[in-house]
mmCIF file of C-alpha atoms in Angstrom:
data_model
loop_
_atom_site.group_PDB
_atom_site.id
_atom_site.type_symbol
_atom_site.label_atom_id
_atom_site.label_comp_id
_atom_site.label_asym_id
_atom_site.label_seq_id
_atom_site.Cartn_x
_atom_site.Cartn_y
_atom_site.Cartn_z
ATOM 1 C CA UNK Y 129 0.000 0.000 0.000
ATOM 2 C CA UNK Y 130 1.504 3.167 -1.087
ATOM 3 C CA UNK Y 131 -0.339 5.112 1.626
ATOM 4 C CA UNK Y 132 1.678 3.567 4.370
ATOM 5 C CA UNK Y 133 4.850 5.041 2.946
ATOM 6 C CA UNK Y 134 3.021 8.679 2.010
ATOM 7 C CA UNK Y 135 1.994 8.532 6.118
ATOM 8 C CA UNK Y 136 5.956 8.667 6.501
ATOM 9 C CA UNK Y 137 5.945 12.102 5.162
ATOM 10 C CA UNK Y 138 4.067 13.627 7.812
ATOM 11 C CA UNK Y 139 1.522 16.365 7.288
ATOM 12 C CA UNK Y 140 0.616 17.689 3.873
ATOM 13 C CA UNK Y 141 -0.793 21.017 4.329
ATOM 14 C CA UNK Y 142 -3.162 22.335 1.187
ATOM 15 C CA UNK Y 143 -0.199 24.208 -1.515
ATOM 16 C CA UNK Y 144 2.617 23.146 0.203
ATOM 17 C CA UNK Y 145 5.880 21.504 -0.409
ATOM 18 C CA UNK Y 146 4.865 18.280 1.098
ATOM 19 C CA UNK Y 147 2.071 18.480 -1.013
ATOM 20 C CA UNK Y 148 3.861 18.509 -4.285
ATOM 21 C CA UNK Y 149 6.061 15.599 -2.615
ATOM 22 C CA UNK Y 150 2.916 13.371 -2.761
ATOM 23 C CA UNK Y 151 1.974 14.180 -6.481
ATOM 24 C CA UNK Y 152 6.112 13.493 -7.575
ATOM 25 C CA UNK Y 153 6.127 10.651 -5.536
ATOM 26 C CA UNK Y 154 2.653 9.491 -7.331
ATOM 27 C CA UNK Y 155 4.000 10.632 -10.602
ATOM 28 C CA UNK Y 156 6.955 8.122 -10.764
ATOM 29 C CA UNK Y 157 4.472 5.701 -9.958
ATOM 30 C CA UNK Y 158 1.818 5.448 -12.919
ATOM 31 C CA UNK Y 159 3.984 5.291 -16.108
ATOM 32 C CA UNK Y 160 0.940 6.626 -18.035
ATOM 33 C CA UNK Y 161 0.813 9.662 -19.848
ATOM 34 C CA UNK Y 162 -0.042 12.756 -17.571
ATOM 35 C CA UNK Y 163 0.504 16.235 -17.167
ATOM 36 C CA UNK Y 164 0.335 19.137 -14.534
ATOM 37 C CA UNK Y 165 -2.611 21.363 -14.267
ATOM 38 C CA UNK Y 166 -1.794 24.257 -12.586
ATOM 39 C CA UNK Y 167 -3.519 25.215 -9.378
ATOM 40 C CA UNK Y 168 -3.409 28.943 -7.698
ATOM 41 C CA UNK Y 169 -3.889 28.319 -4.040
ATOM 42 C CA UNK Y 170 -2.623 29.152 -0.337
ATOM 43 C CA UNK Y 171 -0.767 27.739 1.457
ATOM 44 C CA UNK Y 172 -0.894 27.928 4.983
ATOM 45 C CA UNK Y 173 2.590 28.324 7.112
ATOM 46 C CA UNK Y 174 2.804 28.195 10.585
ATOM 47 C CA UNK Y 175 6.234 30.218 12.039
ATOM 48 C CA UNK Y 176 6.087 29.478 15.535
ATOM 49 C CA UNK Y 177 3.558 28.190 17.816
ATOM 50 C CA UNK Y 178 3.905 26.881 21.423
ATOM 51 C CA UNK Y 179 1.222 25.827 24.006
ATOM 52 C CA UNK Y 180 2.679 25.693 27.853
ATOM 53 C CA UNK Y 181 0.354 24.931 30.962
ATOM 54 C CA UNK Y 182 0.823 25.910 33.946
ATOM 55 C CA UNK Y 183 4.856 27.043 32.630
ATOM 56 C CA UNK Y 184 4.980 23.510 31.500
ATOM 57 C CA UNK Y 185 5.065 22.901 27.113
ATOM 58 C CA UNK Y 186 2.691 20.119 26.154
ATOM 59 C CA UNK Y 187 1.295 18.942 23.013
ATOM 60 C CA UNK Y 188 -1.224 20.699 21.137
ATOM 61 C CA UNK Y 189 -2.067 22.170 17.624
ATOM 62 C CA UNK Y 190 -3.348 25.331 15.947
ATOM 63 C CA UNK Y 191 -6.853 25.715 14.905
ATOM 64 C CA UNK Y 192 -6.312 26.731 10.807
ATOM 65 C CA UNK Y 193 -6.051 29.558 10.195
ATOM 66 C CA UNK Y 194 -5.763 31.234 13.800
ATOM 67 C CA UNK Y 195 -3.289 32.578 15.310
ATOM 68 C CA UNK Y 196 -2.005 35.255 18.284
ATOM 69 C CA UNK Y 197 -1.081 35.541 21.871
ATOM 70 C CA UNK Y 198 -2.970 35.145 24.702
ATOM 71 C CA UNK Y 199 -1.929 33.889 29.341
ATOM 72 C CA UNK Y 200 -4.667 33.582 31.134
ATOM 73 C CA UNK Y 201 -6.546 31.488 32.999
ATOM 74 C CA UNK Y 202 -8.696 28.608 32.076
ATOM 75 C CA UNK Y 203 -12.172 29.481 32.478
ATOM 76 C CA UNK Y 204 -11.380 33.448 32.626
ATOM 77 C CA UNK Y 205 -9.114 34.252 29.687
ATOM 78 C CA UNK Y 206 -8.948 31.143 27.913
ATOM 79 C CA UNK Y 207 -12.361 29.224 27.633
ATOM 80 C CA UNK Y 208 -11.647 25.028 27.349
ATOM 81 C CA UNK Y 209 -14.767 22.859 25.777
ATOM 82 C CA UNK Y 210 -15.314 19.002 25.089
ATOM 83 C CA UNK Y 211 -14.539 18.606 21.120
ATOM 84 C CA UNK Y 212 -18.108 18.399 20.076
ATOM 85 C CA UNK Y 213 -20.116 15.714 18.558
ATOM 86 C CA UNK Y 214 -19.433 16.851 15.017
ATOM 87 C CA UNK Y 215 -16.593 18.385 13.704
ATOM 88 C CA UNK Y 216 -18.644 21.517 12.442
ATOM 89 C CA UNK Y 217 -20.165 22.081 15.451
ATOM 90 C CA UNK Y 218 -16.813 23.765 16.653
ATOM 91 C CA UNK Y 219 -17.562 27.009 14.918
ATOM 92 C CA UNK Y 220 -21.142 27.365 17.275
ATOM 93 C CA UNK Y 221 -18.498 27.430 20.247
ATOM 94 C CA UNK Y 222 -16.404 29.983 18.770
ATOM 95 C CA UNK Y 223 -18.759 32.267 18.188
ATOM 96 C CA UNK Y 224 -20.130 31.779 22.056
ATOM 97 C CA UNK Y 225 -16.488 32.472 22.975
ATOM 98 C CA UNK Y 226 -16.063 35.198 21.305
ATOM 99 C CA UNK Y 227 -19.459 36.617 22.780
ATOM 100 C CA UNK Y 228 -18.189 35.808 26.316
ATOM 101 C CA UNK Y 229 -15.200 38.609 25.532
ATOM 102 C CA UNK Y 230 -12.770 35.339 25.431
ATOM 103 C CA UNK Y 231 -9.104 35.604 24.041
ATOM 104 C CA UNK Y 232 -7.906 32.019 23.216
ATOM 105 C CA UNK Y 233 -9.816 28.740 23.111
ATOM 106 C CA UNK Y 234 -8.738 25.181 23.680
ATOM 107 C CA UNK Y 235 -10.689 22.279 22.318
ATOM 108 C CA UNK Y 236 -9.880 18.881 24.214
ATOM 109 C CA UNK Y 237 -10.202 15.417 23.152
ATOM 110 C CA UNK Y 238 -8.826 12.467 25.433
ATOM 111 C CA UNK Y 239 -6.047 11.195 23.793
ATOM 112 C CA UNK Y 240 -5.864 13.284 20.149
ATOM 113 C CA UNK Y 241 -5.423 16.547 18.471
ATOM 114 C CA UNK Y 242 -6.730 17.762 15.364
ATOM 115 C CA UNK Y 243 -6.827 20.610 12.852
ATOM 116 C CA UNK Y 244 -10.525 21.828 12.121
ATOM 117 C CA UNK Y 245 -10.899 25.395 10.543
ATOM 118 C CA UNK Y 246 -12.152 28.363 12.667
ATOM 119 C CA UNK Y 247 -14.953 30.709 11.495
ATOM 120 C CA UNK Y 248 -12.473 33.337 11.563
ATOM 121 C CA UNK Y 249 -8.708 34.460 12.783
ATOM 122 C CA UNK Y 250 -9.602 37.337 16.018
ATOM 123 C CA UNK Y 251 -8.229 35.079 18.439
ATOM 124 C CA UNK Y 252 -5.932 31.619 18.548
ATOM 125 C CA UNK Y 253 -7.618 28.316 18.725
ATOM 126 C CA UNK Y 254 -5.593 25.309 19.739
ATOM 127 C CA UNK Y 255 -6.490 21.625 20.274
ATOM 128 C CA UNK Y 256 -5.371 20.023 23.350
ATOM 129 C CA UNK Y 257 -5.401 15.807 24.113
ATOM 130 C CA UNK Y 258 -6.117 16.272 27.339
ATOM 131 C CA UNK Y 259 -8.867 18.625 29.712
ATOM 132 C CA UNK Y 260 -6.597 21.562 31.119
ATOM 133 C CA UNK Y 261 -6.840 23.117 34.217
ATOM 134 C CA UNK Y 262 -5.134 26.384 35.447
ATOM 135 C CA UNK Y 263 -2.767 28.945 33.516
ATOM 136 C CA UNK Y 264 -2.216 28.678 29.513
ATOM 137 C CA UNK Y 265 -0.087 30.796 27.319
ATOM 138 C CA UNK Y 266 -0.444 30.312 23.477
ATOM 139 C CA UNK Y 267 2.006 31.674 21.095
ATOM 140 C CA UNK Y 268 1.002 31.375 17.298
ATOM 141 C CA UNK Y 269 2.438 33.111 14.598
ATOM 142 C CA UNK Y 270 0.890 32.175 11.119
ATOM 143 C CA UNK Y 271 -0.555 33.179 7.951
ATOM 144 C CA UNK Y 272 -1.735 32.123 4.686
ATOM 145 C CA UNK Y 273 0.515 32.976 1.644
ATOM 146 C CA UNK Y 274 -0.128 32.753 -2.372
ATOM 147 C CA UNK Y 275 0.809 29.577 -3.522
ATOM 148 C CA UNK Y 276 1.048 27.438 -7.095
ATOM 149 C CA UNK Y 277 0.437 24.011 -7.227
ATOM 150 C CA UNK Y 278 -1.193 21.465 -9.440
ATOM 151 C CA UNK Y 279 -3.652 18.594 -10.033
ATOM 152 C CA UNK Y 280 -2.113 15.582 -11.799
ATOM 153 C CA UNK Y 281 -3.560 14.160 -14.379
ATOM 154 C CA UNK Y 282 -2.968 10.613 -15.819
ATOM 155 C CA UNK Y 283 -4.660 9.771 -18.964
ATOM 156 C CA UNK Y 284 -4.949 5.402 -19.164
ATOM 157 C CA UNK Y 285 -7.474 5.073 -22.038
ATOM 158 C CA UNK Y 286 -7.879 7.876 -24.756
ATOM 159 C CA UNK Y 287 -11.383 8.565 -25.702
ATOM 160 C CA UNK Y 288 -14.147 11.149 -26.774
ATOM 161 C CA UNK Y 289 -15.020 11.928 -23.629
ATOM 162 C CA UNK Y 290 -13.594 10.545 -20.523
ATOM 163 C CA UNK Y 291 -14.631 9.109 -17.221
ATOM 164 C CA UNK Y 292 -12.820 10.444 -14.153
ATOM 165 C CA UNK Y 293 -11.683 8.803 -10.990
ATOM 166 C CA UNK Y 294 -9.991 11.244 -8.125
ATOM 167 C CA UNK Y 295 -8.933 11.956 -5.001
ATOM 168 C CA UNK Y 296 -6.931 14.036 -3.348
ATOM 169 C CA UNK Y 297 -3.477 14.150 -2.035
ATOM 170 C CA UNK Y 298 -3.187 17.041 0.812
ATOM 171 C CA UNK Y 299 -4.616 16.645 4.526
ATOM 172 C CA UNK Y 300 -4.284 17.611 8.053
ATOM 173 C CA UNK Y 301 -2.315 15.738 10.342
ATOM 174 C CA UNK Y 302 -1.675 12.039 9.916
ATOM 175 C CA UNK Y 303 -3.837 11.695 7.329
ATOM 176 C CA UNK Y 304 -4.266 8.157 6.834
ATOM 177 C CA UNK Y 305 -7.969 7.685 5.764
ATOM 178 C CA UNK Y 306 -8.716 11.198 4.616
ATOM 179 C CA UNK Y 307 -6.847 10.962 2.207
ATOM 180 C CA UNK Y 308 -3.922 8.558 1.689
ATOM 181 C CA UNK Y 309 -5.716 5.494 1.899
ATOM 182 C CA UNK Y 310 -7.875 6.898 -1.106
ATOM 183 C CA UNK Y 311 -5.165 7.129 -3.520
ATOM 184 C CA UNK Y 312 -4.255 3.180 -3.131
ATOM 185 C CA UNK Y 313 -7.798 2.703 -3.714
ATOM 186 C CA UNK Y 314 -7.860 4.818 -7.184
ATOM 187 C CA UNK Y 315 -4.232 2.933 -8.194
ATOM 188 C CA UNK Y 316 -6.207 -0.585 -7.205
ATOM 189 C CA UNK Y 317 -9.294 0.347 -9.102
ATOM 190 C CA UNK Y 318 -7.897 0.938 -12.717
ATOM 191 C CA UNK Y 319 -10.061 -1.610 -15.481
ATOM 192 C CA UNK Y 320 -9.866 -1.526 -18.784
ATOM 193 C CA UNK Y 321 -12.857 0.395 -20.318
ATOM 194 C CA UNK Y 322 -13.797 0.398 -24.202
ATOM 195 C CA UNK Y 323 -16.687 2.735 -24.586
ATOM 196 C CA UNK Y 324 -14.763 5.978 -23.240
ATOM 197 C CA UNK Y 325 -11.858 7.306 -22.269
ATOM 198 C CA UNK Y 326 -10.380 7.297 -18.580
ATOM 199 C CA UNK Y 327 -8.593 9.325 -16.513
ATOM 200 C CA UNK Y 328 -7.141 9.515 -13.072
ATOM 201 C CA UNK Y 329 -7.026 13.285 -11.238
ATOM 202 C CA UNK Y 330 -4.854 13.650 -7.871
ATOM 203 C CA UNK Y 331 -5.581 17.080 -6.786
ATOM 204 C CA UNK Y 332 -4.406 19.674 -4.985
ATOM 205 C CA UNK Y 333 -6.108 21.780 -1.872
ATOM 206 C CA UNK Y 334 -9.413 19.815 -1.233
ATOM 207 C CA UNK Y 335 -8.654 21.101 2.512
ATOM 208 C CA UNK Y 336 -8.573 24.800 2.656
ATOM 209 C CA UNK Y 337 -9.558 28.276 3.205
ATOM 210 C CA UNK Y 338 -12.205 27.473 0.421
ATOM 211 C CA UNK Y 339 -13.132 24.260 -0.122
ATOM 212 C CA UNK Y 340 -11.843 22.132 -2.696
ATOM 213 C CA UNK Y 341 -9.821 24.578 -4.844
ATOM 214 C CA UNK Y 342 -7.947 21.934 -6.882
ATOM 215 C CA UNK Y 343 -11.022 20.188 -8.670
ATOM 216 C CA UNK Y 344 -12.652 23.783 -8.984
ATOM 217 C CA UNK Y 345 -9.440 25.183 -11.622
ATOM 218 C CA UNK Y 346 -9.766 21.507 -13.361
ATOM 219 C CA UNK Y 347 -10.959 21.308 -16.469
ATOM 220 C CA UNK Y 348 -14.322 19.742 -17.444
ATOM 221 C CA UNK Y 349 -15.058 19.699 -20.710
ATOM 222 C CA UNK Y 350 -14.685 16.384 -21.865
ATOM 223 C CA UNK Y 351 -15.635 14.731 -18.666
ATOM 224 C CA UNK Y 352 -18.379 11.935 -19.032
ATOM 225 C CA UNK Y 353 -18.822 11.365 -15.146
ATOM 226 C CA UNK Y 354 -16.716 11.778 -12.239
ATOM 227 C CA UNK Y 355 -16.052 9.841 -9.664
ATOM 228 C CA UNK Y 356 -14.166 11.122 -6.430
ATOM 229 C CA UNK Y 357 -12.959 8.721 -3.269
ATOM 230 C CA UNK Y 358 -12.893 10.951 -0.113
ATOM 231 C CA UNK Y 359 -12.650 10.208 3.897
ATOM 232 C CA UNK Y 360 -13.038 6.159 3.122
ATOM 233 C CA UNK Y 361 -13.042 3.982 6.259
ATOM 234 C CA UNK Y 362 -14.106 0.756 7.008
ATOM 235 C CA UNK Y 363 -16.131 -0.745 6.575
ATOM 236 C CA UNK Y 364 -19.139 0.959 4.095
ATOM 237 C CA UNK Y 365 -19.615 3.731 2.663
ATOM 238 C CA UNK Y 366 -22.277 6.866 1.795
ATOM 239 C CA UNK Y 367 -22.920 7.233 -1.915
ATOM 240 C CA UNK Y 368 -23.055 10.718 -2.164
ATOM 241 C CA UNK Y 369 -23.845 11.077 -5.708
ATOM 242 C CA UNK Y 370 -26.219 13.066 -8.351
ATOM 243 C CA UNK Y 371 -29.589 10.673 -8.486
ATOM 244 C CA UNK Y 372 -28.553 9.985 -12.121
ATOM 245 C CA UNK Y 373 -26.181 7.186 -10.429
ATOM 246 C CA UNK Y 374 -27.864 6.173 -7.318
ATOM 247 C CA UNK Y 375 -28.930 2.861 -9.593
ATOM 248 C CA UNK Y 376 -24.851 1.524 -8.771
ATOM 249 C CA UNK Y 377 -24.918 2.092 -5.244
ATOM 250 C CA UNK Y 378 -26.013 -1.719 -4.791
ATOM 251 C CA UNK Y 379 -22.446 -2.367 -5.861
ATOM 252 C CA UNK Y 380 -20.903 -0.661 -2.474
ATOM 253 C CA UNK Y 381 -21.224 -1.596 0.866
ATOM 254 C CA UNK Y 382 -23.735 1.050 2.069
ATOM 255 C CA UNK Y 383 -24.280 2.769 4.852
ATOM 256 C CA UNK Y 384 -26.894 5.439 3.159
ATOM 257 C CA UNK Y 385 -27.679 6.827 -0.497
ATOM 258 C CA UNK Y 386 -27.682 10.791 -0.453
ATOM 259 C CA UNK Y 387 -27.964 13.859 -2.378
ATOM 260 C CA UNK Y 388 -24.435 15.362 -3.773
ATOM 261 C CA UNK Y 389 -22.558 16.848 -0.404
ATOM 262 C CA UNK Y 390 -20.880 20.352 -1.430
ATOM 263 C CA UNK Y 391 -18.002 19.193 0.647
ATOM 264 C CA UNK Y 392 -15.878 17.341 -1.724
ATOM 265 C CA UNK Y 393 -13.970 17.072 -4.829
ATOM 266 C CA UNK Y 394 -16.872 16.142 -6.858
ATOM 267 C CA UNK Y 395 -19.068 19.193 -6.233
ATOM 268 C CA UNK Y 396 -17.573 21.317 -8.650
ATOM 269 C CA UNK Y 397 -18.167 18.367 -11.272
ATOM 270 C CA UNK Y 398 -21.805 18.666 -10.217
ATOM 271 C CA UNK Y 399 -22.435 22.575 -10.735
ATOM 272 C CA UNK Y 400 -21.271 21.742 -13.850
ATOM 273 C CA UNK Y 401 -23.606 19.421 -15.120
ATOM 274 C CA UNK Y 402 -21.746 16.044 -15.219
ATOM 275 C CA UNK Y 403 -23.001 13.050 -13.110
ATOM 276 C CA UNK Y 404 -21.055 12.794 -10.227
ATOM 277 C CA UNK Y 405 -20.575 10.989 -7.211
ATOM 278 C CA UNK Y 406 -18.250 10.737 -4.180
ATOM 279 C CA UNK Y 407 -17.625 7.653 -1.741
ATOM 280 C CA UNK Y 408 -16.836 8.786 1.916
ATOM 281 C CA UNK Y 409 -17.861 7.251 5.257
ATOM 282 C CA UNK Y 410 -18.815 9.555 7.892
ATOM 283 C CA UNK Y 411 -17.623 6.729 10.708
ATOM 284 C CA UNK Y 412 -14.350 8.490 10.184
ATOM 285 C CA UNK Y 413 -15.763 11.140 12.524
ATOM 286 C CA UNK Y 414 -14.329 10.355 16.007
ATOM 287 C CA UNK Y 415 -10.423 10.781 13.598
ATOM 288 C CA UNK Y 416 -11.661 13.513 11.349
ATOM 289 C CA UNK Y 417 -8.543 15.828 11.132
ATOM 290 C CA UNK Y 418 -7.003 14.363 13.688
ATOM 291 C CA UNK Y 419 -3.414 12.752 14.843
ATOM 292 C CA UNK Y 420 -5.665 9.451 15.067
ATOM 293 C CA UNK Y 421 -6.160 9.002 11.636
ATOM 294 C CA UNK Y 422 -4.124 6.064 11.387
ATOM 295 C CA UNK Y 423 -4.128 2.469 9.461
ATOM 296 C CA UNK Y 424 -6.030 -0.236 11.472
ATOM 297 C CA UNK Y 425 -6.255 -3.849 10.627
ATOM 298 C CA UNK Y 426 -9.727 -3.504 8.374
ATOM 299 C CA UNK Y 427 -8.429 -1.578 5.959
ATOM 300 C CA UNK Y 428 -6.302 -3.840 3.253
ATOM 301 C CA UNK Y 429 -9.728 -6.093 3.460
ATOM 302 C CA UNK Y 430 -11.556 -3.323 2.531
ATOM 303 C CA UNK Y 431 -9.101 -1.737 -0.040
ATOM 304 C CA UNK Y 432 -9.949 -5.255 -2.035
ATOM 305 C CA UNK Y 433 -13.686 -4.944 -1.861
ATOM 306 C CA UNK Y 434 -14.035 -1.339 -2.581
ATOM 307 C CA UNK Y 435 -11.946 -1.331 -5.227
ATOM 308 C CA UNK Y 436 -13.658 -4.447 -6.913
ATOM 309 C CA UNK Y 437 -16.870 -2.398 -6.343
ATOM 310 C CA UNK Y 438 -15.258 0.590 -8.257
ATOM 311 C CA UNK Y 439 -14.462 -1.581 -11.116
ATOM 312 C CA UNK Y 440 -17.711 -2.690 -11.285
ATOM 313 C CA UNK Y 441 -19.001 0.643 -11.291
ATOM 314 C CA UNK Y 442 -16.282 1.913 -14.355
ATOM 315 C CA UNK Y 443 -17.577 -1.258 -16.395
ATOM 316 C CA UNK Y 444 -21.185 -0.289 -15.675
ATOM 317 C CA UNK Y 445 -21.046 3.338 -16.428
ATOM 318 C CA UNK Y 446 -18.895 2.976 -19.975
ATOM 319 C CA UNK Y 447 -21.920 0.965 -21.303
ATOM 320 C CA UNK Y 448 -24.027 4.068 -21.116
ATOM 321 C CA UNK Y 449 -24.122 7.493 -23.055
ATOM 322 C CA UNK Y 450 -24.917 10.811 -21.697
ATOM 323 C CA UNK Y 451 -28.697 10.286 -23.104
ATOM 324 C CA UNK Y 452 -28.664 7.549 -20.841
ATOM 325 C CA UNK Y 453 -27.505 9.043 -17.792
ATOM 326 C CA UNK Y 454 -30.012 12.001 -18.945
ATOM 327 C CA UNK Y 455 -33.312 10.026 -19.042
ATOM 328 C CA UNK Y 456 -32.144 8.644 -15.351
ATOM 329 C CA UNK Y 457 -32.225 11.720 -14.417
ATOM 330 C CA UNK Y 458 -35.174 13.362 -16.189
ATOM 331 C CA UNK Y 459 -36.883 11.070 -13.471
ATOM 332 C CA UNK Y 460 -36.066 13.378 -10.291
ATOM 333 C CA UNK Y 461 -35.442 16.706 -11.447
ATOM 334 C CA UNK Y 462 -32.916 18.873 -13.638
ATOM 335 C CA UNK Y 463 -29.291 19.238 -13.254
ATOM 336 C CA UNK Y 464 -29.673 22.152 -10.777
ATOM 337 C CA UNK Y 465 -28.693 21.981 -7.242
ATOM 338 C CA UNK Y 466 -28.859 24.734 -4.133
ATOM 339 C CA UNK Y 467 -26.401 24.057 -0.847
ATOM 340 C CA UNK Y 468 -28.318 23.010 2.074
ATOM 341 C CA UNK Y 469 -25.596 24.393 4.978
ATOM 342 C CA UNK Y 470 -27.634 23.408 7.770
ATOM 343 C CA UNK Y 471 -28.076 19.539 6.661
ATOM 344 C CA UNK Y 472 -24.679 20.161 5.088
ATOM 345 C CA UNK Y 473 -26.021 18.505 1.488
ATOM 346 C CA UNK Y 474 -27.951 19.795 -1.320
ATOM 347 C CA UNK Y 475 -31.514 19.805 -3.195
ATOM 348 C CA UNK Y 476 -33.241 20.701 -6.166
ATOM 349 C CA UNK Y 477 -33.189 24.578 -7.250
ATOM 350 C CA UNK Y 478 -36.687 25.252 -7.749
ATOM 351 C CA UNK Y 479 -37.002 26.543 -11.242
ATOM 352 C CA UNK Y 480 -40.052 28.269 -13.141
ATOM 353 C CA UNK Y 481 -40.603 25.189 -15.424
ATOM 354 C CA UNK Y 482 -41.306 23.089 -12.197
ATOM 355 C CA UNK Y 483 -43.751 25.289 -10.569
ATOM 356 C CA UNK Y 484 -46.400 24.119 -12.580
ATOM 357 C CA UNK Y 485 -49.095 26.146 -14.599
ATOM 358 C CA UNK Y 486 -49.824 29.811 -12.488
ATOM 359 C CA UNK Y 487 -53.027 31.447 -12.263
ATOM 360 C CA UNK Y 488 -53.870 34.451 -14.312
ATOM 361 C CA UNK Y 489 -53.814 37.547 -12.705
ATOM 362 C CA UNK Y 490 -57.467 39.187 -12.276
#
C-alpha cells in the first residue's frame, strides 16, 4: 500500500511543499501519460507556535487559520470545551467564545489533536489531548501565503469523452484515511474500459480556506462522469452522488444513499452538469482531522472490496451514453442543485418550469 509510505511524510498542508512531494512521488508511480494542471492556491505556514500549561510545554495544535497571543486562565481568559459531537459544530463554540469577551480557546479530546478550521482568525484556537486546568499561554504566529500548485492528471485510455476517478493528495495531520488510503484505492481500481476514455485526477487543496480549490481550476469539458474517493473507512460507505447514479450504489457496501454533499472534490463536477458521485464514510468522525487518523487492521480487506466495487461501477457506467444518464435523471429533477448548509447537502433549485401552470392575474 503506497499510503503507508506517504503517512511517513508527515503532514501535507493544502499548496505546500509536502504536497507537491505526494503528487512526484505518485507521478513516478503510474507510467501513463499525464501532465500538470496548474492550481493557484494558499498555502498555509505556521512560524512558531507553542502551548505551555501551567509554565509547563505540552502537546497541542493550531486551529487553521488562527493565530495570536494570549496567558490567562482557564475558564477566565482562555475558555476550554469538550470537542463536540461533530466536527462543524466547533464554529457554534467559537462564536459563544467570542461573545463571552474570550481571548484564546482550547478544544480537548482524550487522547488526540486535530486541525478543524475556525470561522475566523480574532483570536488563537488550539487543540489540546487532554482537559486543562489552570494557567495557559499560546504563542502562534501564522498566515496564509499565495501559492502554485497542481492537479495531476494521468490519462490510461484515450477517448471522446472521458470518465474520471480522483482523489486528493493534501490533509491535516496524519492523514491516513482522509486521504492517503484513497489514492491506493484509485491505483487498485484501474479496469480496462472500451466505450470511453479514462482518466485519473490527484488534486491539490481539497482542505482549505475554500473548499476544494484543486477540482474547482480543473478542467471539465470532456468529462463523461466523475467519480471522487474521499474520507473512506471501514467498513461501508455513503454514496453521495447526483440521483442519475444512485442505480450503482447496490455495488458498495452502504451505509446510506444521499444527495451530492458540497463538501468534496466532486461538487464542482456537479455545478457543472456532469453526473457525479463521491464515496466517503462519515464513521471516520471520532479521527476527522485528527493525529488518530491512522491504518487499522480492516483496511487492506476493505481496499480489495471497494476497489472491486469501483471496477464494477467503471464497467457499468462505460456501457451508457450521456442520453442515458439524462433520461435517469429526467426522473427526479434537472441538473440544478442549491447548498443546504444546515443539513450540510444539497436539493433541487426550484425553477419556473417546475412550478407548474400559475393562475392568471385578475
Amino acid at each position: 500500500m503506497i499510503s503507508l509510505d506517504l503517512l511517513k511524510l508527515g503532514e501535507a498542508i493544502h499548496g505546500s511543499e509536502k504536497e507537491k512531494e505526494i503528487l512526484s512521488i505518485l507521478e513516478k508511480r503510474l507510467k501513463n501519460d499525464n501532465k500538470r494542471i496548474e492550481v493557484k492556491t494558499k498555502e498555509w505556514v505556521i512560524n512558531n507556535f507553542s502551548v505551555k500549561l501551567n509554565g509547563k510545554e505540552v502537546t497541542s495544535s493550531l486551529a487553521p487559520y488562527t493565530k495570536g497571543y494570549v496567558k490567562g486562565k482557564v475558564g477566565r481568559e482562555i475558555l476550554a470545551f469538550p470537542f463536540p459531537d461533530h466536527p462543524f459544530k466547533v464554529k457554534d463554540f467559537y462564536s459563544y467564545a467570542l461573545s463571552q469577551g474570550a481571548e484564546g480557546i482550547i478544544f480537548y479530546e482524550e487522547g488526540k489533536i486535530r486541525r478543524i478550521i475556525m470561522p475566523d482568525v480574532k483570536i488563537p484556537v488550539i487543540f489540546l489531548p487532554f482537559k486543562p486546568e489552570g494557567y495557559v499561554e499560546i504563542e502562534a504566529e501564522s498566515f496564509l501565503r499565495d501559492s502554485t500548485s497542481y492537479n495531476l492528471e494521468f490519462t490510461i485510455k484515450e477517448g471522446d469523452d472521458y470518465i474520471l476517478l480522483g482523489a486528493h493528495v493534501d490533509h491535516w495531520l496524519s492523514g491516513f484515511h482522509d486521504n492517503l488510503f484513497s489514492i491506493d484505492v484509485v491505483l487498485n481500481s484501474l479496469t480496462e474500459v472500451k466505450n470511453h476514455g479514462l482518466k485519473v485526477v490527484f488534486f491539490s487543496s481539497e482542505e482549505g480556506p475554500k473548499c476544494c480549490t484543486g477540482s474547482l481550476q480543473h478542467p471539465k469539458d470532456d468529462i463523461f462522469t466523475a467519480i471522487i474517493l474521499d474520507a473512506l473507512y471501514p467498513s461501508r460507505v455513503v454514496y453521495s452522488s447526483t440521483p442519475d447514479l444512485w442505480d450503482f450504489a447496490g455495488l458498495f457496501p452502504l451505509k446510506r444513499i444521499e444527495m451530492p454533499t458540497p463538501f468534496s472534490d466532486h461538487f464542482s463536477f456537479v455545478q457543472k452538469g456532469i453526473p457525479s458521485l463521491v464515496l466517503y464514510n462519515d464513521d471516520l468522525i471520532p479521527y476527522y482531522h485528527s493525529d488518530k487518523d491512522l491504518p487499522n487492521s480492516r483496511d487492506e480487506k476493505f481496499l480489495t472490496e471497494i476497489s472491486e466495487s469501483v471496477k464494477l461501477l467503471l464497467h457499468e457506467l462505460d456501457k451508457l451514453s450521456m442520453k442515458d444518464l439524462n433520461e435517469r435523471m429526467s426522473k427526479f429533477g434537472e441538473r440544478k442543485f442549491v447548498v443546504d448548509y444546515v443539513n450540510l447537502t444539497t436539493s433541487f433549485a426550484i425553477s419556473s418550469n417546475s412550478l407548474g401552470p400559475r393562475l392568471k392575474s385578475p
